[in-house]
GROMACS .gro file of C-alpha atoms in nm:
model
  205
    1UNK     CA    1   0.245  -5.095  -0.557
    2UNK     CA    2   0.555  -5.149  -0.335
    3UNK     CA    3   0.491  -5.037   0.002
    4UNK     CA    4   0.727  -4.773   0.151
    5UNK     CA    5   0.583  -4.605   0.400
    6UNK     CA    6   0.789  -4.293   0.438
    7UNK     CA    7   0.725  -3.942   0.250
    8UNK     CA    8   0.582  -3.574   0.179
    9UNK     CA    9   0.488  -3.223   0.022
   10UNK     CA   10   0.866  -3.154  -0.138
   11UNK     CA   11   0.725  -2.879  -0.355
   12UNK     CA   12   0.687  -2.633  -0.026
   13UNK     CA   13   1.105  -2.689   0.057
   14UNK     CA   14   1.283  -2.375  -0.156
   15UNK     CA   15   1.644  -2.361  -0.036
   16UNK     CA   16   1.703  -2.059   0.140
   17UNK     CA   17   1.948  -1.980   0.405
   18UNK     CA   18   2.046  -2.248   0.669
   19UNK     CA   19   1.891  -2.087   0.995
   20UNK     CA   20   2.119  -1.987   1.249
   21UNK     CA   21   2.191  -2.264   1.520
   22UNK     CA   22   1.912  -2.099   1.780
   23UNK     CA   23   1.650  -2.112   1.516
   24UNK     CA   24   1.757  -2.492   1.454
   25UNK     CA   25   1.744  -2.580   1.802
   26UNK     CA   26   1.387  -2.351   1.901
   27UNK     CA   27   1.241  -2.527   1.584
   28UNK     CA   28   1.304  -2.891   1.672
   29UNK     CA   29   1.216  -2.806   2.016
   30UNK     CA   30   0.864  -2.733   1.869
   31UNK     CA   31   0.826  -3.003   1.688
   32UNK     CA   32   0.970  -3.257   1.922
   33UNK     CA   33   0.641  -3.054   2.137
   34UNK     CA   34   0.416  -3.165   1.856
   35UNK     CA   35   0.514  -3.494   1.872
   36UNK     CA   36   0.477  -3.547   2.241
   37UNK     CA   37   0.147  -3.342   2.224
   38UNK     CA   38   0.008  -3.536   1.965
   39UNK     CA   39  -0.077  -3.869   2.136
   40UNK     CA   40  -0.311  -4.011   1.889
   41UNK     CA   41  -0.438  -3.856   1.514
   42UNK     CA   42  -0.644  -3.993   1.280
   43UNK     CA   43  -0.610  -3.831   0.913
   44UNK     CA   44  -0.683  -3.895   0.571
   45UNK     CA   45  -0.360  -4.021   0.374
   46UNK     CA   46  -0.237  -4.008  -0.022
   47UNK     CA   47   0.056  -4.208  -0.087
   48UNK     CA   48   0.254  -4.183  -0.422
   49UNK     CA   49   0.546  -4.373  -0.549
   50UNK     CA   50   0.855  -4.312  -0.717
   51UNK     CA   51   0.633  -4.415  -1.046
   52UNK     CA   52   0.378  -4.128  -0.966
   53UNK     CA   53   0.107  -4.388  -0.876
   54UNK     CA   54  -0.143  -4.258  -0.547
   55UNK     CA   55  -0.311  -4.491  -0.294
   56UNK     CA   56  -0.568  -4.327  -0.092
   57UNK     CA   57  -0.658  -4.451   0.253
   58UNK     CA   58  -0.709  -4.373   0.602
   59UNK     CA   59  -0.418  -4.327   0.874
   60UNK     CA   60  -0.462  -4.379   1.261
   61UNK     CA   61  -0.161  -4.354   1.545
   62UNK     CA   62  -0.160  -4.413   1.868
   63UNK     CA   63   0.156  -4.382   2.088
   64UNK     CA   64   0.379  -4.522   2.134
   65UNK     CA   65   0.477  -4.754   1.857
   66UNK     CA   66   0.123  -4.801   1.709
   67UNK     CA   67  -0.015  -4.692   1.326
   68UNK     CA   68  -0.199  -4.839   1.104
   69UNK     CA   69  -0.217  -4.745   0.711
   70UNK     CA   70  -0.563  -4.888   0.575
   71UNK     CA   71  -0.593  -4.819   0.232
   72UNK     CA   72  -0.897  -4.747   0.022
   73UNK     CA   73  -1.158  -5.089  -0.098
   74UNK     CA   74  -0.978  -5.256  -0.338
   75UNK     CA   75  -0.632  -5.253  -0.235
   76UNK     CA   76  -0.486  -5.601  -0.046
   77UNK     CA   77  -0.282  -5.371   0.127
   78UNK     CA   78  -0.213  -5.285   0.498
   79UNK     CA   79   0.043  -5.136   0.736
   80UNK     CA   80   0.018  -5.218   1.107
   81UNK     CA   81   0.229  -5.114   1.370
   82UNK     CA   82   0.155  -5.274   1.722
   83UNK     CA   83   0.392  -5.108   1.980
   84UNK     CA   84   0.671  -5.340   1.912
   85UNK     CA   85   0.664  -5.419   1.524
   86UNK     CA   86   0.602  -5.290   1.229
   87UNK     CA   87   0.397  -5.541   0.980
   88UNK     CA   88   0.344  -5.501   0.621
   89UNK     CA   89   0.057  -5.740   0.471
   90UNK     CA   90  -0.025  -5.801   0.094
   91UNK     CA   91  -0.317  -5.971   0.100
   92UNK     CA   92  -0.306  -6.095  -0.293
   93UNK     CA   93   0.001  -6.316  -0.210
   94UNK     CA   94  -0.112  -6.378   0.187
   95UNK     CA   95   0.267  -6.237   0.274
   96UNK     CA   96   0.383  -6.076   0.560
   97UNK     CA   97   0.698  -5.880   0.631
   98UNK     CA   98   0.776  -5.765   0.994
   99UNK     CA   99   1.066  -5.482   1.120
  100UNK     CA  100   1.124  -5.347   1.423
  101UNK     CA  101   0.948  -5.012   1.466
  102UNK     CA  102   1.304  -4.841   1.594
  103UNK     CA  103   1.435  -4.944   1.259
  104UNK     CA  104   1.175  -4.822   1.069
  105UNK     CA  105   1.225  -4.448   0.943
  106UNK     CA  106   0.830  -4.374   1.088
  107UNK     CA  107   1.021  -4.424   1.426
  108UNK     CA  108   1.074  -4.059   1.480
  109UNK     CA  109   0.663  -4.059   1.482
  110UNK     CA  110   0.573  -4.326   1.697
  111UNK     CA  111   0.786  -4.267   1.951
  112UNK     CA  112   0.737  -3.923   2.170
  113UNK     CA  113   1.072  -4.002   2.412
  114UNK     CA  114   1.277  -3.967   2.152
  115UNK     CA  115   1.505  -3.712   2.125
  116UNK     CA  116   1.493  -3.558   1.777
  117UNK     CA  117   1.743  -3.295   1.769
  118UNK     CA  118   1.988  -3.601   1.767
  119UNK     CA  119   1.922  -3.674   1.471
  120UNK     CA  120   1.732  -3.428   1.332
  121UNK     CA  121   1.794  -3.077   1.121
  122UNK     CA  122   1.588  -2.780   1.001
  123UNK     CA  123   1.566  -2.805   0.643
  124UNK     CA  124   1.511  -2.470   0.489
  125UNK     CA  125   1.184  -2.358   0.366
  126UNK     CA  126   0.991  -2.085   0.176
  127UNK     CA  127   0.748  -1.949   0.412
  128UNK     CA  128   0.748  -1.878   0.768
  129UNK     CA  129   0.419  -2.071   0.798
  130UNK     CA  130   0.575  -2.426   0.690
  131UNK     CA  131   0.847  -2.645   0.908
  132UNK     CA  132   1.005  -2.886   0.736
  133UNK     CA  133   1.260  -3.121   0.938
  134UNK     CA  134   1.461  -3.453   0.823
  135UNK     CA  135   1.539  -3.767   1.009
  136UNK     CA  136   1.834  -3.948   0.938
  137UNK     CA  137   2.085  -4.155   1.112
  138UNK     CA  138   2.377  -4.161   0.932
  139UNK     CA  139   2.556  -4.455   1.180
  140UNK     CA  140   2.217  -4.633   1.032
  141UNK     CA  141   2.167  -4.591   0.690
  142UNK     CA  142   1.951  -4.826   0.610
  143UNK     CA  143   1.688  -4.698   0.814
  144UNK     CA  144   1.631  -4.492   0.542
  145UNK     CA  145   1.549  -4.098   0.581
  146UNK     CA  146   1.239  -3.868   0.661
  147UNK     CA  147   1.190  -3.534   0.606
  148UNK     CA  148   0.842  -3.457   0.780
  149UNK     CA  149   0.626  -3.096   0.701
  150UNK     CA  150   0.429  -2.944   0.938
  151UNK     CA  151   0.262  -2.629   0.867
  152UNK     CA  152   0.146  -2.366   1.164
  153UNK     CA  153  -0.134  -2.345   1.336
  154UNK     CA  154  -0.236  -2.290   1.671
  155UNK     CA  155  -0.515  -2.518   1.722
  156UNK     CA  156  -0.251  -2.798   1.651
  157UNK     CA  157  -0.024  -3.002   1.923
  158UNK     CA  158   0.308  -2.823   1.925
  159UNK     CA  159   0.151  -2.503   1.762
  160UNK     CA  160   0.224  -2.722   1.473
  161UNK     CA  161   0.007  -2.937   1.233
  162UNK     CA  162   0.131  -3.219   1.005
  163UNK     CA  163   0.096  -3.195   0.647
  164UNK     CA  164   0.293  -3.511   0.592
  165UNK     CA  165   0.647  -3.659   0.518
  166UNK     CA  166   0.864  -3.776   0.232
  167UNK     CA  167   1.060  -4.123   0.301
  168UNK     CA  168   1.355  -4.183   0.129
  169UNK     CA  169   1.457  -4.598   0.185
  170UNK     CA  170   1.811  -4.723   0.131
  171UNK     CA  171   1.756  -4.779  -0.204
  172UNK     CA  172   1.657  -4.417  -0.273
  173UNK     CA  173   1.354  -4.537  -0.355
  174UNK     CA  174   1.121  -4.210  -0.284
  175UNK     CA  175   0.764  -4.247  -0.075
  176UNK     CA  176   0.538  -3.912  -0.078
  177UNK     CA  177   0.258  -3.938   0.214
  178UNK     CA  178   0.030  -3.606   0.204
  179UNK     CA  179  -0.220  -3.584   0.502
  180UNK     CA  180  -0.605  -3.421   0.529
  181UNK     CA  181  -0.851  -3.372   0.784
  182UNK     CA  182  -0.633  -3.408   1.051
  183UNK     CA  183  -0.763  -3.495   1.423
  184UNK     CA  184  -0.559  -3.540   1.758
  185UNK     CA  185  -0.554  -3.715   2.080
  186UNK     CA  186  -0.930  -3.876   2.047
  187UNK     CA  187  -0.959  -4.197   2.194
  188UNK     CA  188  -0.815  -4.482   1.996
  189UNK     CA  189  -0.923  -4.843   2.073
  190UNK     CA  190  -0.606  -5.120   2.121
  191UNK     CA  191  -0.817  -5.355   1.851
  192UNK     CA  192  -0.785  -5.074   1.616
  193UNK     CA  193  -0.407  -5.227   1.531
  194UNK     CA  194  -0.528  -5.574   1.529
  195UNK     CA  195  -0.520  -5.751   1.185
  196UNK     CA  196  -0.589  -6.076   1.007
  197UNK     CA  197  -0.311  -6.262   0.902
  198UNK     CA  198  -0.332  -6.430   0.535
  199UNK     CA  199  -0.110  -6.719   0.616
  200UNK     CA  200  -0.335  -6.857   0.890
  201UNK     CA  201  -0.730  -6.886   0.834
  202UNK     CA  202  -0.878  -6.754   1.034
  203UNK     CA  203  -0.571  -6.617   1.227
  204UNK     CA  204  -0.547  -6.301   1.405
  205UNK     CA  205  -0.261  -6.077   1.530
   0.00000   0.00000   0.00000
């Protein structure tokens, strides 16, 4: 399965109405809250292709600039991020691909400075329990695009709790990541975005 880790819940965006420009800017005020609240999650992830095909796995994120997507036994698969870079390891072939987290399109999550609503819009939903916002630079295109879904909730960072996100690469090849069992800002070790790399035995990043 090609690895593209962007994605999320289409089926709750109905186009409605653009909101008025105040609504735009009070809603990517509260999720650019959510972000900066949320300083570390844990959360069970699904991942589907463009093909339909699921991966199931666990997600953990620590800011800033730190995930890592470790999928379920049986898959040679896994996505670190370690502050500075984001690595993607198949474990079959013992490769290993490395961008920048900025350029990745999972920027917008791993880093709480930035400043979403410049480069950010409202996308229109169906209920007034579900946020839905996308990510795109359009000077940077192949950074891809994220459109992220948060539904509400109190007990959340941000008033705000993240279902998931749909990642859209240059390619328009289309990544759906739904999240469950959701937990925030509970201590997350440094070694938990350490990894063994394939093309070194024994080696360790």
């Amino acid at each position: 399965m090609t690895i593209r880790p962007l994605a999320v819940l289409a089926a709750v965006a109905l186009p409605l109405a653009l909101p008025a420009a105040a609504q735009q800017q009070g809603t990517l005020a509260q999720v650019q809250q959510h972000l900066r609240g949320a300083q570390t999650m844990t959360a069970s992830f699904a991942q589907t292709d463009r093909a339909g095909k699921t991966l199931n796995g666990t997600l953990t994120l620590k800011k800033p600039g730190k995930v890592r997507f470790q999928y379920e036994k049986g898959v040679p698969l896994l996505i670190v991020g370690d502050g500075s870079s984001l690595w993607f390891i198949d474990y079959s072939v013992k490769q290993v691909s490395r961008w920048p987290v900025k350029n990745s399109p999972l920027g917008v999550l791993l880093n709480p400075d930035q400043d979403i609503s410049r480069f950010a819009k409202v996308v229109p939903t169906g209920s007034p329990d579900v946020v839905s916002i996308e990510a795109h630079d359009p000077k940077r295109p192949e950074y891809g695009r994220l459109t992220m879904v948060f539904a509400r909730n109190s007990a959340a960072p941000g008033g705000l709790m993240l279902q998931g996100w749909v990642a859209l690469d240059s390619q328009n090849n289309r990544t759906t990541v739904r999240l469950t069992n959701q937990r925030f800002n509970a201590p997350v070790s440094d070694g938990t975005f350490r990894w063994n790399d394939p093309r070194n035995r024994g080696g360790r990043r």
